[in-house]
Tab-separated table of C-alpha atoms and ligand atoms in Angstrom:
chain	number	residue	atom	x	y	z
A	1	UNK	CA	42.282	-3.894	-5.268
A	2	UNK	CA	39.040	-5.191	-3.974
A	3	UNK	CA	37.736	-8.474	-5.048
A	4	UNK	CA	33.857	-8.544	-5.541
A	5	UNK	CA	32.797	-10.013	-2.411
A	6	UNK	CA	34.710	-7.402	-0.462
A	7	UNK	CA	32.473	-4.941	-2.440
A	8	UNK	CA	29.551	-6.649	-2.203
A	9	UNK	CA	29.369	-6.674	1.427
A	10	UNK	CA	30.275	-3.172	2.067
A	11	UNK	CA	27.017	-2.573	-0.547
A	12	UNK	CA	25.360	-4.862	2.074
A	13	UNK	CA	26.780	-3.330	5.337
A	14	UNK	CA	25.818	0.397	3.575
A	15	UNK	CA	22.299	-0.839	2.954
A	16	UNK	CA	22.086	-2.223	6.461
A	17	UNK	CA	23.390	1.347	7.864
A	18	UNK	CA	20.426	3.441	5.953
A	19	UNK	CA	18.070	1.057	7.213
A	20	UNK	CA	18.924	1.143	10.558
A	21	UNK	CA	18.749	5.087	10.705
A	22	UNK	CA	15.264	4.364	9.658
A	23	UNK	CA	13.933	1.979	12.445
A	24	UNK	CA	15.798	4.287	14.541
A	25	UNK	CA	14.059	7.390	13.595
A	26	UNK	CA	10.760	5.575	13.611
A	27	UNK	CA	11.633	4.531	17.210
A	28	UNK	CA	11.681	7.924	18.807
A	29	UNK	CA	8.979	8.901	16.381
A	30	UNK	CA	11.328	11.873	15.051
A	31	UNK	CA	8.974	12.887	11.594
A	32	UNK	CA	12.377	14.519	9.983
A	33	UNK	CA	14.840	12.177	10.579
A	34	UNK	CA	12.566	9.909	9.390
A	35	UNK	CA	12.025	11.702	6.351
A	36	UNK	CA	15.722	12.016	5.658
A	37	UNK	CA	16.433	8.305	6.358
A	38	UNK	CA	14.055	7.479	3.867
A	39	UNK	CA	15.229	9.889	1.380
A	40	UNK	CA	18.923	8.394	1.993
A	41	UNK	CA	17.898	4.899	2.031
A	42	UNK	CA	16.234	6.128	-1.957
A	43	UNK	CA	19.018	7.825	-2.339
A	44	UNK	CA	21.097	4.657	-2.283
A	45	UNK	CA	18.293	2.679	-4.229
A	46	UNK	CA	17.416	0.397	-1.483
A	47	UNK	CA	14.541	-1.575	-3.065
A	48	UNK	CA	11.320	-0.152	-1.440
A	49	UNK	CA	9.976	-3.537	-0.187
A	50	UNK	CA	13.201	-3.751	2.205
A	51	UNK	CA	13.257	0.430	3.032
A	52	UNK	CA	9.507	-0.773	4.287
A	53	UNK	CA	9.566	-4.282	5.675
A	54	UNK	CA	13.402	-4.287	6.878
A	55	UNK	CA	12.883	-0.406	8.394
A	56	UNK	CA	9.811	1.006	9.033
A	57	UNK	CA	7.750	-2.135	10.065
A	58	UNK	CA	11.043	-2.897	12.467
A	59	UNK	CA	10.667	0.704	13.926
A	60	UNK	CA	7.018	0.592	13.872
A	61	UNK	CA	6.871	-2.403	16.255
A	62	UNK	CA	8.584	-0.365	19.320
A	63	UNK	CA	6.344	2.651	18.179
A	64	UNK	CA	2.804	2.228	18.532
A	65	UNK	CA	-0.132	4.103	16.594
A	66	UNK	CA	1.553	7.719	16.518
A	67	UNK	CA	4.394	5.721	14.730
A	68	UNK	CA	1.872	4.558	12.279
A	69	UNK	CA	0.784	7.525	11.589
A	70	UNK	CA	4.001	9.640	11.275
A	71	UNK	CA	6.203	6.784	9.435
A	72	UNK	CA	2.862	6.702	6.727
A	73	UNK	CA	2.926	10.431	6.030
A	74	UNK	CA	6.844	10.419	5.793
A	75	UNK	CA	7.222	7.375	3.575
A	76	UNK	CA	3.806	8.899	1.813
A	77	UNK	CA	5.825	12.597	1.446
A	78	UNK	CA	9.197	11.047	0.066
A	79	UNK	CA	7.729	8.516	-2.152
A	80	UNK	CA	5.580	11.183	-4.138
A	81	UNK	CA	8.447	13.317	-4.916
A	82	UNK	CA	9.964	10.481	-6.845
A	83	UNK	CA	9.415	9.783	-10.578
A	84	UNK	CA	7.102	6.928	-11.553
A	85	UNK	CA	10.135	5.222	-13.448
A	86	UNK	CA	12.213	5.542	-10.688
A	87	UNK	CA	9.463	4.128	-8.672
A	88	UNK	CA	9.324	1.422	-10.755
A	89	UNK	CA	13.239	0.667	-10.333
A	90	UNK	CA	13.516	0.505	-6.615
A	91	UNK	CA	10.528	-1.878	-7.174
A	92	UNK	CA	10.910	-5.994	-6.934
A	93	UNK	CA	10.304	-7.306	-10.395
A	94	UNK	CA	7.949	-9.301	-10.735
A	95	UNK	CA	5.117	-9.997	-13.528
A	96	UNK	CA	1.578	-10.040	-12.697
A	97	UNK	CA	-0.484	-9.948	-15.133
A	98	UNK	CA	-3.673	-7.320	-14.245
A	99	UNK	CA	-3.565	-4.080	-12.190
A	100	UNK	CA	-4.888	-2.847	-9.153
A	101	UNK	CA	-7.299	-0.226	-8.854
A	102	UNK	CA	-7.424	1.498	-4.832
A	103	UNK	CA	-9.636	4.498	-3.488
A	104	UNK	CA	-10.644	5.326	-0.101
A	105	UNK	CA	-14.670	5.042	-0.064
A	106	UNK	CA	-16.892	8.243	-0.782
A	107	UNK	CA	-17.312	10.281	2.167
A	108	UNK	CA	-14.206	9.286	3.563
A	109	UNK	CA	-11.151	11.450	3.176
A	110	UNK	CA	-8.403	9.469	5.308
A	111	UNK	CA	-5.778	8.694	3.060
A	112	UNK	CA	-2.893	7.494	5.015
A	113	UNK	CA	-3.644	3.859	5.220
A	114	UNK	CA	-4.781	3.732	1.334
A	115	UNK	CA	-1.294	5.028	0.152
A	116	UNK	CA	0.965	2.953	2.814
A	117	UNK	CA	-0.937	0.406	1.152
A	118	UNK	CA	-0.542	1.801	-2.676
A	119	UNK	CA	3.015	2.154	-1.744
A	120	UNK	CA	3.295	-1.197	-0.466
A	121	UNK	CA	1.917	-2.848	-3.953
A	122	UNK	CA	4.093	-0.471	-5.978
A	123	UNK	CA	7.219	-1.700	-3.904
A	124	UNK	CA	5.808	-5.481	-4.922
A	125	UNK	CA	6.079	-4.753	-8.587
A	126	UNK	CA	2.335	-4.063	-9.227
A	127	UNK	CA	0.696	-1.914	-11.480
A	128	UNK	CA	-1.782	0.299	-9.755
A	129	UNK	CA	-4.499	3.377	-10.014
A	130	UNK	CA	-4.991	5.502	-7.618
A	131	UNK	CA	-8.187	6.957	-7.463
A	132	UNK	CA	-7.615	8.901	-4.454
A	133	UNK	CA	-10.062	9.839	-1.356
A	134	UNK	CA	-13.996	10.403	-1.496
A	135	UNK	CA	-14.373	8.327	-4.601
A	136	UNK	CA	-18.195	7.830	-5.473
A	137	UNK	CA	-18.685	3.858	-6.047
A	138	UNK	CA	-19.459	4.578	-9.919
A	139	UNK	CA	-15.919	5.346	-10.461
A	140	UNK	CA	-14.698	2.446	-9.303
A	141	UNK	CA	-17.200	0.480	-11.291
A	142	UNK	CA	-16.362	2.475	-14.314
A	143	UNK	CA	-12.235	1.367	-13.722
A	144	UNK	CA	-13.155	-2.064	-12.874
A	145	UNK	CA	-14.655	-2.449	-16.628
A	146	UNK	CA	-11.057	-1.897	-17.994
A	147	UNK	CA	-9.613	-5.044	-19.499
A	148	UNK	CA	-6.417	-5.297	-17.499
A	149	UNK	CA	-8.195	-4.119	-14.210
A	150	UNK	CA	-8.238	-7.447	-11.688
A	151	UNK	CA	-8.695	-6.389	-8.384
A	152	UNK	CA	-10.621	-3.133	-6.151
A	153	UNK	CA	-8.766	-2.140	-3.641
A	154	UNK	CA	-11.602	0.176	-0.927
A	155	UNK	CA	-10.240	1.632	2.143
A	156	UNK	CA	-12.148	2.707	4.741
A	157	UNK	CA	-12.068	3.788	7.423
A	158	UNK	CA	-15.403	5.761	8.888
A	159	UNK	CA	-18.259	3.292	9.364
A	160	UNK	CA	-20.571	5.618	8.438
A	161	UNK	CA	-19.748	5.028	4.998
A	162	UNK	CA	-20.932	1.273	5.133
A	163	UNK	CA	-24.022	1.903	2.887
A	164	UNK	CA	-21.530	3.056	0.109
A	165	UNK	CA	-19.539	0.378	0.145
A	166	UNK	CA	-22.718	-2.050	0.027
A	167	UNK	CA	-23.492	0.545	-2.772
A	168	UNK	CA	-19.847	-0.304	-4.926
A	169	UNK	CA	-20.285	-4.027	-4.029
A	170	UNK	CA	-23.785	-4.171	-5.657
A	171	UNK	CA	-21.847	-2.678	-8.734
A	172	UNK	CA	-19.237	-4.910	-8.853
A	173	UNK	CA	-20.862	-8.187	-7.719
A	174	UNK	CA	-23.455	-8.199	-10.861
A	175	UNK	CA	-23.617	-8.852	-14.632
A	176	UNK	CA	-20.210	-9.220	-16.485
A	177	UNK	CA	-18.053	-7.721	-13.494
A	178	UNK	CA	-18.690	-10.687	-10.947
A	179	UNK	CA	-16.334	-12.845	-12.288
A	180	UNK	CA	-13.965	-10.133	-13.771
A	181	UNK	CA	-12.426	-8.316	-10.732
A	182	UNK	CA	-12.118	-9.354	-6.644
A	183	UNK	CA	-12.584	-6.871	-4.582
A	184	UNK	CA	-10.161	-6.344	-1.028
A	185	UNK	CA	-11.049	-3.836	1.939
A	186	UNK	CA	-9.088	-2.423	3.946
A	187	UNK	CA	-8.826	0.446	6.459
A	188	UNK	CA	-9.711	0.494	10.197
A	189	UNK	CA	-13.430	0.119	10.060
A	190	UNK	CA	-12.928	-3.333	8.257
A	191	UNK	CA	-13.744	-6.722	10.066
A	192	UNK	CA	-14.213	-9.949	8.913
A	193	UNK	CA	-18.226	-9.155	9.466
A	194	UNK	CA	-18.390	-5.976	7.594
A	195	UNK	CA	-16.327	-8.295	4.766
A	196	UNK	CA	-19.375	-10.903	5.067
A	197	UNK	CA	-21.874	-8.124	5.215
A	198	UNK	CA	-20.643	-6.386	2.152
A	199	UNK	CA	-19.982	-9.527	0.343
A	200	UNK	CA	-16.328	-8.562	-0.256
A	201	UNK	CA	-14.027	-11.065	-1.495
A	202	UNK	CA	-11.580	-10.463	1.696
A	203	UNK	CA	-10.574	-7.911	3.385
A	204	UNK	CA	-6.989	-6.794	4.787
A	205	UNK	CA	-5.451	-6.425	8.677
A	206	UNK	CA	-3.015	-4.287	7.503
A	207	UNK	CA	-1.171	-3.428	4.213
A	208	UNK	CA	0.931	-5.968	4.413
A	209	UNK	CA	-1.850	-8.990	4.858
A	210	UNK	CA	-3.240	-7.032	1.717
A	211	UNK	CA	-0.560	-7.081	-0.486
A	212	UNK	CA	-0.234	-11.312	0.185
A	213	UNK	CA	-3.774	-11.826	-0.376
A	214	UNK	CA	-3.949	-9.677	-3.649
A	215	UNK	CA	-0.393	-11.685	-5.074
A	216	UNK	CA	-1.692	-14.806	-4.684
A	217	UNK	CA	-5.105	-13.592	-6.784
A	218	UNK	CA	-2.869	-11.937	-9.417
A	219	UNK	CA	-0.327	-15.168	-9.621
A	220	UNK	CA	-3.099	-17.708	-9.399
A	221	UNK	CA	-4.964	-16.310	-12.502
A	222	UNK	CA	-8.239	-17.457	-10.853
A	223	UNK	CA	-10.074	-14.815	-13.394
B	1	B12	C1	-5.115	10.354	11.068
B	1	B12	C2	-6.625	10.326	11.279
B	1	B12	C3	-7.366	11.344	10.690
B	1	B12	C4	-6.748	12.395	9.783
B	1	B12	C5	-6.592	11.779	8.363
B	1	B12	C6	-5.350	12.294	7.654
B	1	B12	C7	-5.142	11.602	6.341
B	1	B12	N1	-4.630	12.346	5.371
B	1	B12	O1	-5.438	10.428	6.145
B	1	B12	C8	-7.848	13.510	9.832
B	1	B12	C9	-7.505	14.483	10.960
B	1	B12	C10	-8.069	14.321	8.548
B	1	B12	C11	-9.079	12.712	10.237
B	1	B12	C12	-10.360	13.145	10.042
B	1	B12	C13	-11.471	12.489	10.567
B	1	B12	N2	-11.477	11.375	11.336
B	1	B12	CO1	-9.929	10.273	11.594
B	1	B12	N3	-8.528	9.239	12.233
B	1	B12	C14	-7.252	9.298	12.035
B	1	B12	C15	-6.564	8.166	12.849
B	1	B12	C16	-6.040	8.785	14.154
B	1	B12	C17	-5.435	7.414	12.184
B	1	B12	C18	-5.755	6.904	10.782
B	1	B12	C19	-4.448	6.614	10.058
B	1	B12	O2	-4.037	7.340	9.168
B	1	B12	N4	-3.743	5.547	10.497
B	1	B12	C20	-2.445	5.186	9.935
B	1	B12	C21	-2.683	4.316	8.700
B	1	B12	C22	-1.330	3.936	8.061
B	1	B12	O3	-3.347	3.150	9.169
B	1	B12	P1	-4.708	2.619	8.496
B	1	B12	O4	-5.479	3.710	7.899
B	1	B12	O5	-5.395	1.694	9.420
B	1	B12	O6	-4.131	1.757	7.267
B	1	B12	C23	-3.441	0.542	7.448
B	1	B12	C24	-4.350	-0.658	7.188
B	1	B12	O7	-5.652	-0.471	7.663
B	1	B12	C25	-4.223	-0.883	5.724
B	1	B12	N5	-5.146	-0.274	4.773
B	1	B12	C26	-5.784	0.904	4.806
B	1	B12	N6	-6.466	1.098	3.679
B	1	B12	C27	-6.259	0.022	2.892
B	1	B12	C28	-6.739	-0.301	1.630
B	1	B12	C29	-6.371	-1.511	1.057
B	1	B12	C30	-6.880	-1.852	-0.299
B	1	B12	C31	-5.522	-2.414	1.769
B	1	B12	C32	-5.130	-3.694	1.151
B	1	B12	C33	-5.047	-2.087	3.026
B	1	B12	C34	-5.413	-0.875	3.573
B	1	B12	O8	-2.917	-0.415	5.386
B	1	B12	C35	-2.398	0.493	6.362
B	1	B12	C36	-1.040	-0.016	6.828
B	1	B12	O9	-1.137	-1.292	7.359
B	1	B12	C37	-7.774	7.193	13.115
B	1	B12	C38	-7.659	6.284	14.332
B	1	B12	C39	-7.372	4.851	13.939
B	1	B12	N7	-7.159	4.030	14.933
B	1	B12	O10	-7.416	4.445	12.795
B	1	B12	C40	-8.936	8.188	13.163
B	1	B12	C41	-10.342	7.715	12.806
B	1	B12	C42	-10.318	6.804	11.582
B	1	B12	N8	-11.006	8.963	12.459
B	1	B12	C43	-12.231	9.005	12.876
B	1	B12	C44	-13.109	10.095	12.677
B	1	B12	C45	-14.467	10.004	13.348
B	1	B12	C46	-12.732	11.196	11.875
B	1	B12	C47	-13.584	12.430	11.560
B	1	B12	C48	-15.064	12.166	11.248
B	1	B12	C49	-13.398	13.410	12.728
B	1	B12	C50	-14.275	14.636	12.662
B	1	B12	N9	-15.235	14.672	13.566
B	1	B12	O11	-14.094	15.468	11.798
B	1	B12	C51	-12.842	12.995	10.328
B	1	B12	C52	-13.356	12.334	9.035
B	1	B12	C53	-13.457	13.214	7.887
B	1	B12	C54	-13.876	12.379	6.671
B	1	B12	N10	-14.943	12.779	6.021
B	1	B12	O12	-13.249	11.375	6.350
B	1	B12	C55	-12.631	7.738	13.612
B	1	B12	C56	-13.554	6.825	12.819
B	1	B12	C57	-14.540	6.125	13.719
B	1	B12	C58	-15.435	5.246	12.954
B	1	B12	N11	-15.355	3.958	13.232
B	1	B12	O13	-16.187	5.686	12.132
B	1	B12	C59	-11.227	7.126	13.984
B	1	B12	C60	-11.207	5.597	14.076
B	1	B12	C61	-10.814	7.770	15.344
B	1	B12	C62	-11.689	7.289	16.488
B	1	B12	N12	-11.234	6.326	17.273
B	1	B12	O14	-12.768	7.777	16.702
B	1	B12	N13	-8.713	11.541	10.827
């Protein structure tokens, strides 16, 4: 009979199996296997922060932009077609109080980055709306008036659309709003001068540098 720390570790050496068919699949940029290693790695109800940070980042980091871009729509195309409790159970559990609202910026339809990101929250316990692409900046002014809405999440990603996000920034920066939610971008066409140019309250390298930056608003309950 096996004791529990015999079983334990073969959990661990299981998890550690699924995860490595991931950064291997990422590696040779193989879109299917990928999609089945994340499936599997589900399947076995490896929480989504490690399927992400233990797998794809790994693989991502001998894998360059086309990586990016594949590993996003096949984490993107597995996580959809799961339920939003299950969702919630391969999540961490944490309690922050306050959810997060993300769109990409009106006029911009690249959604890749916005749902690696959404994805990446989810997996941190968060509680978020997705607003989707090409979202005009009165809709996210009307979602930042809900109570429990803390923080705007923009991505963006074509500079052309600079005037709208001055445009949602002039929304949310005024009246009752200004102290009520902070506002993160993120997406490729972000720098720390169009952050200081559109009066953001920061903006994100990458999902992951998001994600930190948001936790620390929602766990610091500087509202
Ligand atoms: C894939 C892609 C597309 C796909 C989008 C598919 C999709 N469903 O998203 C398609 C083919 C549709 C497309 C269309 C266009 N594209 Co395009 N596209 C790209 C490309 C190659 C990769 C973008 C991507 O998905 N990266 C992978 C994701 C995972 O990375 P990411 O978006 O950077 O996101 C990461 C972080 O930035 C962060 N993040 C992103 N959003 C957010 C939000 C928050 C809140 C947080 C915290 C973090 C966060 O998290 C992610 C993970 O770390 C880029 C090149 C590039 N270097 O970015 C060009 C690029 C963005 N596209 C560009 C252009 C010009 C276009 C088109 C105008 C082309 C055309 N002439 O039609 C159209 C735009 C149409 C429109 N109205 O939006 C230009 C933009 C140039 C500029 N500075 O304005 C780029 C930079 C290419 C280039 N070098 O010229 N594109």
């Amino acid at each position: 009979m096996k004791n529990i720390s015999t079983e334990y570790k073969e959990v661990k050496k299981s998890d550690e199996h699924y995860i490595n068919e991931i950064i291997e699949a990422v590696n040779i940029l193989d879109f299917y296997s990928m999609k089945i290693a994340i499936r599997e790695a589900i399947n076995m109800r490896i929480p989504m922060v490690d399927i992400i940070k233990k797998g794809v980042l790994v693989g991502l980091e001998e894998s360059g932009e086309m990586g990016l871009i594949l590993a996003a729509e096949a984490l993107d195309g597995e996580i959809i077609s799961i339920d939003e409790e299950e969702q919630k159970r391969l999540a961490k559990s944490q309690n922050y109080s306050g959810k997060v609202v993300i769109g990409t910026i009106r006029g911009d339809i690249h959604s890749l980055g916005k749902n690696i990101a959404g994805i990446i929250m989810k997996s941190y316990g968060m509680d978020v709306i997705d607003l989707g692409v090409d979202v005009e900046p009165k809709k996210f002014e009307e979602f930042a008036h809900l109570p429990e809405v803390k923080v705007i999440g923009i991505s963006f990603l074509l500079s052309a659309a600079e005037p709208r996000i001055k445009e949602v920034m002039s929304l949310l920066k005024t009246g009752e709003l200004k102290n009520k939610v902070k506002v993160i971008l993120g997406g490729a066409a972000v720098s720390q001068e169009i952050a200081e140019e559109t009066n953001a309250d920061a903006y994100a390298t990458d999902a992951l540098h998001g994600v930190d930056i948001i936790e620390k608003w929602l766990k610091t309950k500087i509202f």
